[in-house]
Amino acid sequence: MAFPVDMLENCSHEELENSAEDYMSDLRCGDPENPECFSLLNITIPISLSNVGFVPLYGGDQTQKILALFAPEDSLTAVALYLADQWWAIDDIVKTSVPSREGLKQVSTLGERVVLYVLNRIIYRKQEMERNEIPFLCHSSTDYAKILWKKGEAIGFYSVKPTGSICASFLTQSYQLPVLDTMFLRKKYRGKDFGLHMLEDFVDSFTEEALGVRYPLSSLMYTACKQYFEKYPGDHELLWEVEGVGHWYQRIPVTRALQRETLKIPGRSKICNHC
């Protein structure tokens, strides 16, 4: 069975949005007494103009949108997206039927951008974010990001602000070093060194002599960095905790940040994705 990420391999934003607009036209002309329904587990959701709407795929960028179906009791939580001419449940959108899509894969296609959106905005923000965590901002259409695939399912991601890229909060300033901006791993896969694997991949993907990690360290990032230094004790001067764009006065060694976080009570907050 093919899933949206496989079917949208060569699809453009325009084609996806045109398909959704055609569907909305049909919906407006439909019989409200006999609505189309979407089945989700043991729930059947009638589809009507009142619970369907376009949402921006890239946050503040309103030019690229996808069509979402919302639960009757929660008008803010999408339970399905209209992709490849049909409705897909959220759990199916993060699946793939392509065996080569395994491990960390850089996001490049529209289908992968949709998977990244679902992992960040729906699965993380609506299902797995802790109460005291600061949510990630939406990823843009050009953000450098990698999705972690395991046995046909997307289980996490990380994104990077490369050297020279413009900081959204300081439009006249650019990043002074690559900064690991966000990292997410689904709860059921934690405790298995996947965070360390993503941090290792980040280090291997950039050649600069100094690499940044967004301040403040998340619980996942704290654990990954701690494991990294245990495995690579010679890399203590490689990783820096970064605020802003990472000028020399906006960074401290991650080893010092780990000491600070260890002393904190109670626990740590999630990465604050300011830029």
Coordinates of C-alpha atoms in Angstrom, one line a residue:
M1 CA 0.0 0.0 0.0
A2 CA 1.4 3.4 -1.0
F3 CA 1.2 6.3 1.5
P4 CA 1.1 10.1 0.9
V5 CA 4.8 10.6 1.2
D6 CA 5.3 8.0 -1.5
M7 CA 2.5 9.3 -3.8
L8 CA 3.6 13.0 -3.5
E9 CA 7.2 12.3 -4.6
N10 CA 6.8 14.5 -7.7
C11 CA 3.8 16.5 -6.8
S12 CA 3.9 20.3 -6.6
H13 CA 2.2 22.6 -4.1
E14 CA 0.0 24.0 -6.9
E15 CA -1.2 20.5 -7.9
L16 CA -2.0 19.6 -4.3
E17 CA -3.9 22.8 -3.6
N18 CA -5.8 22.6 -6.9
S19 CA -6.9 19.1 -6.0
A20 CA -8.1 20.4 -2.6
E21 CA -10.0 23.3 -4.2
D22 CA -11.8 20.9 -6.5
Y23 CA -12.8 18.8 -3.6
M24 CA -14.1 21.9 -1.8
S25 CA -16.2 22.8 -4.8
D26 CA -17.8 19.3 -4.8
L27 CA -18.4 19.6 -1.1
R28 CA -20.3 22.9 -1.5
C29 CA -22.5 21.2 -4.1
G30 CA -23.1 18.1 -2.1
D31 CA -26.2 16.9 -0.3
P32 CA -26.0 18.1 3.4
E33 CA -28.5 15.4 4.3
N34 CA -26.2 12.6 3.1
P35 CA -22.7 13.8 3.8
E36 CA -19.5 11.8 3.0
C37 CA -18.0 10.3 6.1
F38 CA -14.4 9.6 7.2
S39 CA -13.8 6.5 9.5
L40 CA -11.2 6.8 12.1
L41 CA -10.7 3.7 14.4
N42 CA -14.2 3.2 15.7
I43 CA -15.4 6.8 15.0
T44 CA -17.2 8.0 11.9
I45 CA -16.9 11.7 11.2
P46 CA -19.4 13.4 8.8
I47 CA -17.5 15.7 6.4
S48 CA -19.1 19.1 5.9
L49 CA -18.1 22.7 5.3
S50 CA -18.2 23.3 9.1
N51 CA -15.3 20.9 9.9
V52 CA -13.1 21.2 6.8
G53 CA -10.7 24.1 6.1
F54 CA -7.3 25.1 4.8
V55 CA -4.3 25.4 7.1
P56 CA -0.9 26.9 6.2
L57 CA 1.8 24.2 5.7
Y58 CA 4.6 26.5 6.8
G59 CA 3.2 28.5 9.7
G60 CA 3.3 32.3 9.0
D61 CA 3.6 31.7 5.2
Q62 CA 0.0 31.7 4.0
T63 CA 0.8 31.0 0.3
Q64 CA 1.1 27.2 0.7
K65 CA -1.9 25.5 2.3
I66 CA -3.3 22.0 2.8
L67 CA -6.9 20.9 3.4
A68 CA -7.6 19.5 6.9
L69 CA -10.6 17.7 8.5
F70 CA -11.2 18.5 12.2
A71 CA -12.9 16.5 14.9
P72 CA -16.4 17.8 15.8
E73 CA -15.4 18.3 19.4
D74 CA -12.0 20.0 18.7
S75 CA -12.0 22.6 15.9
L76 CA -8.2 23.1 16.3
T77 CA -7.0 19.5 15.9
A78 CA -6.8 18.0 12.5
V79 CA -7.6 14.3 12.3
A80 CA -7.0 13.9 8.6
L81 CA -5.5 15.7 5.7
Y82 CA -6.6 15.7 2.0
L83 CA -3.6 14.4 0.0
A84 CA -3.3 12.7 -3.3
D85 CA -7.1 13.1 -3.9
Q86 CA -8.3 11.4 -0.7
W87 CA -8.5 11.8 3.0
W88 CA -5.6 10.3 5.1
A89 CA -5.6 9.7 8.8
I90 CA -2.7 11.4 10.7
D91 CA -1.1 8.0 11.6
D92 CA -1.1 6.9 8.0
I93 CA 0.6 10.2 6.8
V94 CA 3.7 9.4 8.7
K95 CA 4.1 5.9 7.1
T96 CA 5.9 4.8 4.0
S97 CA 5.9 1.7 1.8
V98 CA 9.4 2.4 0.3
P99 CA 12.0 0.1 2.0
S100 CA 14.9 2.5 1.1
R101 CA 13.3 5.2 3.3
E102 CA 15.0 4.0 6.4
G103 CA 17.1 5.9 8.9
L104 CA 17.8 9.7 8.7
K105 CA 16.7 11.1 5.3
Q106 CA 17.0 14.8 4.4
V107 CA 13.6 16.4 3.7
S108 CA 13.3 17.5 0.0
T109 CA 9.9 16.5 -1.5
L110 CA 6.5 18.0 -0.8
G111 CA 5.4 14.7 0.8
E112 CA 8.3 14.8 3.2
R113 CA 7.5 18.4 4.1
V114 CA 3.9 17.3 4.9
V115 CA 5.3 14.5 7.2
L116 CA 7.5 17.0 8.9
Y117 CA 4.5 19.3 9.4
V118 CA 2.4 16.4 10.9
L119 CA 5.2 15.3 13.2
N120 CA 5.8 18.9 14.5
R121 CA 2.3 20.5 14.5
I122 CA 0.0 17.6 15.2
I123 CA 1.8 14.6 16.8
Y124 CA 4.3 16.7 18.9
R125 CA 2.2 19.7 19.7
K126 CA -1.2 18.1 20.1
Q127 CA -0.3 14.6 21.4
E128 CA 3.2 14.5 23.0
M129 CA 4.2 17.9 24.2
E130 CA 4.6 18.2 28.0
R131 CA 2.7 20.9 29.8
N132 CA 5.9 23.0 30.6
E133 CA 7.5 22.7 27.2
I134 CA 7.8 25.6 24.7
P135 CA 6.5 24.4 21.3
F136 CA 8.7 24.5 18.1
L137 CA 7.8 27.1 15.5
C138 CA 6.6 25.7 12.1
H139 CA 9.4 24.7 9.7
S140 CA 9.6 26.8 6.6
S141 CA 9.6 25.5 3.0
T142 CA 13.4 25.7 2.8
D143 CA 14.5 24.6 6.3
Y144 CA 17.3 22.0 6.5
A145 CA 15.7 19.1 8.2
K146 CA 16.0 15.3 8.4
I147 CA 13.3 12.8 9.3
L148 CA 14.1 9.6 11.2
W149 CA 12.4 6.6 9.6
K150 CA 12.2 3.2 11.2
K151 CA 10.4 0.1 9.7
G152 CA 8.1 2.2 7.5
E153 CA 7.3 4.9 10.0
A154 CA 8.5 8.4 10.7
I155 CA 9.5 8.5 14.4
G156 CA 11.4 11.8 14.7
F157 CA 13.2 14.7 13.1
Y158 CA 15.8 17.3 13.6
S159 CA 16.3 20.7 11.9
V160 CA 19.3 23.0 11.5
K161 CA 20.0 26.6 10.8
P162 CA 23.0 26.5 8.6
T163 CA 25.8 29.1 8.7
G164 CA 24.8 32.2 6.8
S165 CA 21.1 31.6 7.0
I166 CA 18.9 34.6 8.1
C167 CA 17.5 34.5 11.6
A168 CA 13.8 35.1 11.6
S169 CA 13.9 37.2 14.8
F170 CA 16.8 39.4 13.6
L171 CA 16.3 39.9 9.8
T172 CA 19.6 41.7 9.4
Q173 CA 21.6 39.0 11.1
S174 CA 22.7 35.6 9.9
Y175 CA 23.8 32.5 11.8
Q176 CA 27.5 32.4 12.6
L177 CA 27.7 28.6 12.8
P178 CA 25.3 25.7 12.1
V179 CA 22.8 25.5 14.9
L180 CA 20.8 22.3 15.7
D181 CA 17.5 24.1 16.1
T182 CA 14.9 21.4 16.9
M183 CA 15.0 17.7 17.8
F184 CA 12.0 15.5 18.3
L185 CA 11.6 11.8 19.0
R186 CA 8.2 10.1 19.6
K187 CA 7.9 9.0 23.2
K188 CA 7.6 5.3 22.5
Y189 CA 11.0 5.3 20.8
R190 CA 12.9 7.2 23.6
G191 CA 15.6 5.5 25.7
K192 CA 17.0 3.7 22.7
D193 CA 19.9 6.1 21.7
F194 CA 18.0 7.6 18.7
G195 CA 18.7 11.1 20.1
L196 CA 22.4 10.3 20.1
H197 CA 22.1 9.0 16.6
M198 CA 20.6 12.3 15.4
L199 CA 23.2 14.3 17.2
E200 CA 26.0 12.2 15.6
D201 CA 24.4 12.7 12.2
F202 CA 24.3 16.5 12.7
V203 CA 28.0 16.5 13.6
D204 CA 28.9 14.3 10.6
S205 CA 26.8 16.5 8.2
F206 CA 28.7 19.8 8.9
T207 CA 32.4 20.5 8.6
E208 CA 32.7 23.7 10.6
E209 CA 35.0 23.6 13.6
A210 CA 32.2 24.8 16.0
L211 CA 28.7 23.5 15.9
G212 CA 25.7 25.0 17.8
V213 CA 22.8 23.6 19.8
R214 CA 19.8 25.8 20.5
Y215 CA 19.4 27.3 24.0
P216 CA 17.9 26.1 26.3
L217 CA 18.7 22.4 26.1
S218 CA 15.6 20.1 25.9
S219 CA 15.5 16.9 27.9
L220 CA 16.1 15.0 24.7
M221 CA 19.0 17.2 23.7
Y222 CA 20.5 17.1 27.2
T223 CA 20.5 13.3 27.2
A224 CA 21.9 13.1 23.6
C225 CA 24.7 15.6 24.4
K226 CA 25.6 13.7 27.6
Q227 CA 25.8 10.4 25.7
Y228 CA 27.8 12.1 23.0
F229 CA 30.5 13.3 25.3
E230 CA 30.7 10.0 27.0
K231 CA 31.3 8.4 23.6
Y232 CA 33.5 11.2 22.1
P233 CA 35.4 12.8 25.0
G234 CA 37.7 14.5 22.6
D235 CA 34.9 16.6 21.1
H236 CA 34.4 18.9 24.2
E237 CA 35.3 22.0 22.2
L238 CA 33.1 21.2 19.2
L239 CA 29.6 21.8 20.6
W240 CA 28.3 25.1 21.8
E241 CA 25.0 26.1 23.3
V242 CA 23.8 29.1 21.3
E243 CA 21.4 32.0 21.8
G244 CA 20.5 34.3 18.9
V245 CA 22.7 33.8 15.9
G246 CA 25.7 32.5 17.8
H247 CA 28.1 35.4 18.0
W248 CA 31.0 34.6 20.4
Y249 CA 29.2 36.3 23.3
Q250 CA 26.0 34.3 22.6
R251 CA 27.5 30.9 23.1
I252 CA 28.9 28.7 25.9
P253 CA 30.4 25.2 25.7
V254 CA 27.7 22.5 25.9
T255 CA 29.8 20.9 28.6
R256 CA 29.1 23.9 30.8
A257 CA 25.5 23.9 29.8
L258 CA 25.2 20.3 30.9
Q259 CA 26.6 21.2 34.3
R260 CA 24.1 24.0 34.6
E261 CA 21.2 21.8 33.6
T262 CA 22.2 19.1 36.0
L263 CA 21.9 21.5 38.9
K264 CA 18.5 22.8 37.9
I265 CA 15.4 21.9 39.9
P266 CA 12.9 20.8 38.7
G267 CA 14.0 19.4 35.3
R268 CA 14.5 21.2 32.0
S269 CA 12.4 23.0 29.5
K270 CA 12.0 22.2 25.8
I271 CA 14.1 24.0 23.2
C272 CA 12.7 27.5 22.6
N273 CA 12.8 27.9 18.8
H274 CA 13.2 31.7 18.7
C275 CA 14.8 31.9 15.3

